[in-house]
């Protein structure tokens, strides 16, 4: 029996990375998996290749019937048991199609009306609260919280071998694309401190302002360590005395590692999660990135305090 996992065209790499971890979980249960991915998402495909995940590329112009036929033709001797989709996008048409085929359907991290017609909803985050959404008349499974967070085995090992007193870096990471260019904004705030603390800026594969970052770094005498287009940043997260990041998989990984964080939101839709993050220990929530210019002094103060400058 085959378990199919579909990635849609959501921003960033968090969806892909946690579905790699979900794939490993299914494989540990002796289940066959196939991950289907938009052929234009070379950033995701690179990760799948490096992780040796069984995957199939589809044309973004394909409708769900064509994607389904592609899978059937690729795996003619296997019956499909389940179809999982990790997306924040509305995918009612896709789910209805799979249900008509008699497949077990599963959504990850979805808050649209799609969630009410699948067999199972998974929210792989410690911020999960079932009461945040209306589940009236829904009869499927709703799973979430730390028990269902999809962390990689490498990260779990790093927690054991990297004691907090060995951590020394200020790490900046805003995902695979950082569409709001928050990395640059944060680096400009931290420039006066570049001589005093080790700063690591992690740039995702779809980040479009790398040259601007490199030019800024020259002003500091290249004191900032710029990491670009890495599939796995676990070791950098585990080395962080302080992480500056957005709402997403990275901050969940940091919470797991017990790394203090400054959280800057990329989207207005993050507001609910921000309120929950405010209640957590060592998480400094700054809200929406557009307010960042007025908060520069507070960010500097937190960095100075954490690094005892």
XYZ file of N, CA and C in Angstrom, residues 22-188:
501
model
N 7.874 13.427 8.226
C 6.678 12.581 8.241
C 6.905 11.335 7.387
N 7.599 11.506 6.259
C 7.927 10.370 5.395
C 8.762 9.344 6.146
N 9.761 9.842 6.892
C 10.605 8.938 7.672
C 9.795 8.198 8.733
N 8.828 8.895 9.309
C 7.961 8.268 10.307
C 7.155 7.132 9.680
N 6.574 7.384 8.510
C 5.799 6.342 7.831
C 6.684 5.171 7.430
N 7.894 5.486 6.960
C 8.810 4.428 6.555
C 9.223 3.563 7.744
N 9.334 4.173 8.917
C 9.678 3.401 10.116
C 8.552 2.452 10.500
N 7.355 2.720 9.990
C 6.200 1.845 10.231
C 6.001 0.881 9.064
N 7.044 0.746 8.246
C 7.042 -0.171 7.095
C 6.000 0.213 6.054
N 5.775 1.517 5.891
C 4.834 1.999 4.883
C 5.601 2.563 3.683
N 5.091 2.305 2.486
C 5.678 2.878 1.278
C 5.176 4.308 1.112
N 6.060 5.196 0.692
C 5.658 6.595 0.516
C 6.093 7.111 -0.847
N 5.344 8.077 -1.336
C 5.706 8.820 -2.542
C 5.353 10.273 -2.284
N 6.313 11.160 -2.425
C 6.069 12.571 -2.213
C 5.948 13.255 -3.570
N 4.841 13.926 -3.820
C 4.636 14.603 -5.097
C 4.847 16.100 -4.905
N 5.596 16.703 -5.842
C 6.066 18.067 -5.659
C 6.005 18.831 -6.979
N 5.669 20.091 -6.901
C 5.652 20.994 -8.050
C 7.048 21.032 -8.680
N 7.139 20.747 -9.970
C 8.447 20.647 -10.630
C 9.210 21.971 -10.644
N 8.518 23.101 -10.420
C 9.189 24.396 -10.396
C 9.853 24.688 -9.050
N 9.509 23.892 -8.040
C 10.069 24.121 -6.709
C 11.386 23.362 -6.568
N 12.419 23.899 -7.229
C 13.727 23.236 -7.204
C 14.322 23.235 -5.795
N 13.936 24.219 -4.973
C 14.431 24.250 -3.597
C 13.943 23.031 -2.815
N 12.661 22.688 -2.998
C 12.106 21.517 -2.329
C 12.686 20.228 -2.915
N 12.803 20.190 -4.221
C 13.304 18.983 -4.890
C 14.739 18.676 -4.471
N 15.535 19.718 -4.284
C 16.912 19.520 -3.836
C 16.948 18.821 -2.476
N 16.080 19.240 -1.580
C 16.014 18.612 -0.259
C 15.604 17.151 -0.377
N 14.596 16.871 -1.203
C 14.115 15.493 -1.360
C 15.189 14.585 -1.941
N 15.953 15.124 -2.887
C 17.057 14.340 -3.471
C 18.110 14.032 -2.415
N 18.503 15.044 -1.676
C 19.546 14.859 -0.669
C 19.123 13.916 0.448
N 17.823 13.911 0.743
C 17.297 13.031 1.786
C 16.919 11.650 1.251
N 17.092 11.482 -0.075
C 16.783 10.191 -0.727
C 15.328 9.780 -0.498
N 14.447 10.772 -0.624
C 13.011 10.536 -0.511
C 12.464 10.180 -1.891
N 11.614 9.183 -1.947
C 10.968 8.792 -3.196
C 9.966 9.878 -3.592
N 10.220 10.560 -4.725
C 9.355 11.673 -5.092
C 9.018 11.651 -6.582
N 7.994 12.422 -6.918
C 7.514 12.536 -8.295
C 7.161 13.995 -8.556
N 7.674 14.542 -9.657
C 7.402 15.935 -9.999
C 6.128 16.052 -10.836
N 5.330 17.095 -10.550
C 4.147 17.352 -11.363
C 4.190 18.772 -11.923
N 3.547 18.952 -13.045
C 3.459 20.273 -13.681
C 2.436 21.112 -12.910
N 2.778 22.346 -12.537
C 1.827 23.178 -11.781
C 0.535 23.467 -12.538
N 0.539 23.262 -13.847
C -0.675 23.463 -14.640
C -1.634 22.284 -14.522
N -1.168 21.164 -13.983
C -2.005 19.973 -13.858
C -3.119 20.203 -12.841
N -4.304 19.684 -13.151
C -5.347 19.648 -12.131
C -5.159 18.361 -11.330
N -6.001 18.173 -10.322
C -5.779 17.050 -9.412
C -5.980 15.708 -10.103
N -6.854 15.644 -11.088
C -7.041 14.388 -11.811
C -5.764 13.991 -12.544
N -5.080 14.981 -13.105
C -3.843 14.701 -13.837
C -2.721 14.298 -12.882
N -2.685 14.917 -11.711
C -1.668 14.539 -10.718
C -1.919 13.114 -10.239
N -3.172 12.794 -9.999
C -3.533 11.438 -9.568
C -3.146 10.407 -10.633
N -3.431 10.700 -11.888
C -3.074 9.784 -12.987
C -1.562 9.617 -13.088
N -0.840 10.708 -12.840
C 0.625 10.661 -12.867
C 1.140 9.668 -11.822
N 0.550 9.713 -10.634
C 0.954 8.800 -9.561
C 0.604 7.356 -9.920
N -0.594 7.146 -10.433
C -1.035 5.793 -10.813
C -0.115 5.203 -11.876
N 0.255 6.000 -12.840
C 1.137 5.523 -13.911
C 2.548 5.250 -13.405
N 2.977 6.034 -12.399
C 4.315 5.865 -11.848
C 4.396 4.658 -10.911
N 3.279 4.343 -10.250
C 3.244 3.252 -9.271
C 2.114 2.281 -9.628
N 2.180 1.638 -10.783
C 1.048 0.830 -11.281
C 0.713 -0.398 -10.444
N 1.673 -0.906 -9.679
C 1.406 -2.150 -8.949
C 1.020 -1.900 -7.490
N 0.944 -0.632 -7.080
C 0.635 -0.327 -5.685
C -0.715 0.371 -5.564
N -1.490 -0.053 -4.577
C -2.749 0.627 -4.277
C -2.478 1.782 -3.328
N -3.154 2.894 -3.567
C -2.959 4.060 -2.709
C -3.818 3.922 -1.456
N -3.163 4.039 -0.304
C -3.854 3.929 0.979
C -4.317 5.286 1.479
N -3.436 6.273 1.407
C -3.778 7.601 1.935
C -3.144 8.681 1.067
N -3.738 9.879 1.139
C -3.197 11.048 0.435
C -3.154 12.199 1.437
N -1.956 12.653 1.737
C -1.769 13.746 2.697
C -1.304 14.998 1.965
N -1.765 16.157 2.412
C -1.355 17.428 1.827
C -0.949 18.374 2.948
N 0.258 18.922 2.828
C 0.706 19.944 3.778
C 0.595 21.292 3.079
N -0.422 22.055 3.445
C -0.646 23.356 2.810
C -1.542 24.221 3.669
N -1.335 25.523 3.592
C -2.256 26.475 4.212
C -3.327 26.907 3.215
N -3.191 26.476 1.959
C -4.109 26.866 0.905
C -5.396 26.055 0.966
N -6.465 26.616 0.431
C -7.736 25.896 0.352
C -7.650 24.838 -0.745
N -7.923 23.592 -0.406
C -7.819 22.509 -1.386
C -9.061 21.614 -1.336
N -10.230 22.232 -1.297
C -11.492 21.501 -1.232
C -11.663 20.568 -2.437
N -11.346 21.073 -3.639
C -11.520 20.257 -4.845
C -10.643 19.010 -4.794
N -9.420 19.189 -4.355
C -8.493 18.053 -4.271
C -8.995 17.014 -3.271
N -9.409 17.472 -2.089
C -9.861 16.556 -1.051
C -11.125 15.813 -1.493
N -12.059 16.539 -2.097
C -13.283 15.895 -2.569
C -12.970 14.805 -3.591
N -12.019 15.069 -4.477
C -11.626 14.086 -5.489
C -11.090 12.818 -4.821
N -10.219 12.964 -3.831
C -9.625 11.790 -3.174
C -10.639 11.026 -2.355
N -11.564 11.727 -1.747
C -12.604 11.051 -0.969
C -13.495 10.215 -1.879
N -13.786 10.742 -3.059
C -14.572 9.970 -4.027
C -13.839 8.716 -4.491
N -12.521 8.755 -4.414
C -11.698 7.590 -4.762
C -11.588 6.605 -3.595
N -12.144 6.984 -2.461
C -12.112 6.109 -1.303
C -10.808 6.134 -0.532
N -10.007 7.199 -0.695
C -8.714 7.295 -0.026
C -8.858 7.952 1.349
N -7.991 7.559 2.259
C -7.899 8.230 3.556
C -7.205 9.565 3.325
N -7.833 10.657 3.742
C -7.297 11.991 3.461
C -6.811 12.661 4.735
N -5.691 13.388 4.593
C -5.061 14.027 5.756
C -4.528 15.399 5.349
N -4.780 16.393 6.176
C -4.233 17.731 5.961
C -3.319 18.115 7.117
N -2.264 18.855 6.791
C -1.359 19.386 7.798
C -1.481 20.908 7.844
N -1.711 21.415 9.059
C -1.630 22.857 9.315
C -2.579 23.679 8.448
N -3.779 23.185 8.242
C -4.732 23.873 7.377
C -5.893 24.425 8.202
N -6.244 25.686 7.956
C -7.348 26.307 8.698
C -8.529 26.667 7.792
N -8.462 26.297 6.517
C -9.544 26.607 5.578
C -10.686 25.597 5.723
N -11.740 25.792 4.940
C -12.884 24.869 4.986
C -12.510 23.457 4.540
N -11.366 23.302 3.881
C -10.900 21.979 3.452
C -10.807 21.016 4.629
N -10.436 21.534 5.787
C -10.178 20.689 6.955
C -11.425 19.938 7.422
N -12.590 20.447 7.082
C -13.841 19.864 7.584
C -14.322 18.668 6.774
N -13.623 18.341 5.682
C -14.051 17.203 4.865
C -12.970 16.124 4.743
N -11.874 16.263 5.494
C -10.838 15.226 5.468
C -11.025 14.277 6.653
N -10.328 13.154 6.583
C -10.412 12.175 7.668
C -9.570 12.584 8.870
N -8.512 13.348 8.608
C -7.590 13.664 9.700
C -6.929 15.022 9.474
N -6.878 15.822 10.519
C -6.156 17.093 10.510
C -5.025 17.024 11.529
N -3.822 17.417 11.089
C -2.666 17.420 11.981
C -2.096 18.834 12.046
N -1.877 19.315 13.268
C -1.270 20.631 13.480
C 0.038 20.400 14.243
N 1.151 20.277 13.499
C 2.422 19.877 14.114
C 3.146 21.034 14.791
N 2.531 21.556 15.828
C 3.078 22.717 16.525
C 2.667 22.694 17.993
N 3.560 23.118 18.892
C 3.183 23.212 20.305
C 2.192 24.339 20.572
N 1.949 25.175 19.565
C 1.005 26.287 19.705
C -0.438 25.847 19.438
N -0.628 24.584 19.109
C -1.949 24.063 18.749
C -2.944 24.174 19.908
N -4.135 24.645 19.573
C -5.266 24.654 20.498
C -6.513 24.375 19.658
N -7.131 23.247 19.875
C -8.290 22.841 19.072
C -9.393 23.887 19.102
N -9.499 24.603 20.195
C -10.586 25.585 20.353
C -10.383 26.847 19.518
N -9.242 26.964 18.845
C -9.009 28.132 17.991
C -9.914 28.115 16.755
N -10.413 26.925 16.396
C -11.234 26.782 15.190
C -12.560 26.110 15.535
N -13.542 26.321 14.694
C -14.862 25.723 14.889
C -14.886 24.334 14.262
N -15.088 23.321 15.096
C -15.123 21.928 14.613
C -16.528 21.329 14.717
N -17.539 22.176 14.728
C -18.915 21.695 14.844
C -19.227 20.683 13.745
N -19.749 19.539 14.160
C -20.193 18.467 13.247
C -19.054 17.755 12.521
N -17.799 18.095 12.845
C -16.682 17.379 12.228
C -16.456 16.069 12.969
N -16.336 14.970 12.220
C -16.248 13.656 12.844
C -14.870 12.997 12.671
N -13.937 13.697 12.020
C -12.612 13.123 11.814
C -11.679 13.363 12.990
N -10.408 13.039 12.803
C -9.402 13.201 13.846
C -8.794 14.611 13.788
N -8.533 15.182 14.963
C -7.823 16.458 15.069
C -6.648 16.237 16.023
N -5.438 16.311 15.478
C -4.236 16.002 16.250
C -3.304 17.215 16.273
N -2.616 17.420 17.378
C -1.689 18.533 17.448
C -0.940 18.569 18.755
N -0.043 19.554 18.883
C 0.772 19.679 20.084
C 2.119 19.005 19.915
N 2.904 19.004 21.001
C 4.275 18.477 20.936
C 4.325 17.034 20.456
N 3.312 16.259 20.785
C 3.298 14.843 20.399
C 3.333 14.665 18.883
N 2.854 15.676 18.152
C 2.760 15.564 16.693
C 3.676 16.535 15.951
N 4.581 17.189 16.685
C 5.586 18.034 16.040
C 6.554 17.140 15.274
N 6.829 17.497 14.023
C 7.650 16.661 13.155
C 9.081 17.198 13.092
N 9.885 16.744 14.036
C 11.282 17.168 14.110
C 12.185 16.082 13.525
N 13.297 16.505 12.941
C 14.236 15.557 12.362
C 15.076 14.871 13.429
N 15.542 13.672 13.112
C 16.375 12.909 14.049
C 17.673 13.643 14.369
N 18.207 14.365 13.368
C 19.458 15.099 13.575
C 19.297 16.161 14.655
N 18.157 16.858 14.618
C 17.903 17.920 15.595
C 17.796 17.337 17.001
N 17.141 16.209 17.121
C 16.985 15.574 18.428
C 18.335 15.161 19.005
N 19.238 14.694 18.152
C 20.584 14.323 18.606
C 21.358 15.556 19.056
N 21.192 16.665 18.294
C 21.925 17.888 18.612
C 21.530 18.448 19.979
N 20.282 18.247 20.360
C 19.839 18.726 21.671
C 20.620 18.021 22.774
N 20.935 16.762 22.548
C 21.635 15.974 23.558
C 23.115 16.336 23.660
N 23.735 16.702 22.514
C 25.185 16.908 22.512
C 25.607 18.380 22.554
N 24.616 19.307 22.499
C 24.944 20.738 22.539
C 24.377 21.385 23.800
N 25.081 21.309 24.911
C 24.580 21.956 26.126
C 24.475 23.461 25.938
N 23.530 24.070 26.607
C 23.236 25.494 26.398
C 24.421 26.398 26.724
N 25.292 25.969 27.653
C 26.421 26.838 28.008
C 27.517 26.854 26.952
N 27.407 25.980 25.929
C 28.368 25.983 24.822
C 27.899 26.847 23.655
N 26.692 27.351 23.723
C 26.139 28.135 22.624
C 26.660 29.569 22.685
N 27.013 30.106 21.521
C 27.656 31.423 21.536
C 27.180 32.377 20.451
N 26.393 31.896 19.474
C 26.080 32.707 18.293
C 24.737 33.415 18.380
N 24.654 34.550 17.695
C 23.381 35.208 17.424
C 22.999 34.809 15.993
N 21.986 33.978 15.864
C 21.610 33.411 14.566
C 20.347 34.087 14.048
N 20.399 34.489 12.781
C 19.254 35.127 12.123
C 18.783 34.211 11.000
N 17.524 33.804 11.035
C 17.005 32.916 9.996
C 15.527 33.209 9.767
N 15.200 33.582 8.527
C 13.814 33.892 8.187
C 13.311 33.045 7.018
N 13.665 31.773 7.054
C 13.073 30.804 6.138
C 13.705 30.755 4.760
N 13.033 29.999 3.894
C 13.571 29.748 2.569
C 13.584 30.941 1.645
N 12.703 31.924 1.884
C 12.622 33.066 0.957
C 12.659 34.429 1.641
N 12.209 34.505 2.904
C 12.143 35.787 3.623
C 11.530 36.870 2.727
N 10.261 36.709 2.348
C 9.646 37.628 1.383
C 9.594 39.081 1.827
N 9.648 39.324 3.132
C 9.594 40.697 3.637
C 10.992 41.283 3.870
N 12.029 40.510 3.538
C 13.415 40.962 3.669
C 13.725 41.420 5.102
N 13.250 40.646 6.068
C 13.475 41.000 7.475
C 14.939 40.790 7.863
N 15.597 39.833 7.215
C 17.009 39.568 7.517
C 17.840 40.841 7.393
N 17.654 41.556 6.298
C 18.410 42.787 6.076
C 18.080 43.831 7.130
N 16.821 43.967 7.465
C 16.393 44.947 8.471
C 17.037 44.654 9.830
N 17.072 43.382 10.203
C 17.658 42.988 11.486
C 19.164 43.213 11.492
N 19.817 42.859 10.402
C 21.272 43.047 10.329
C 21.660 44.517 10.462
N 20.883 45.404 9.890
C 21.167 46.830 10.017
C 21.089 47.273 11.480
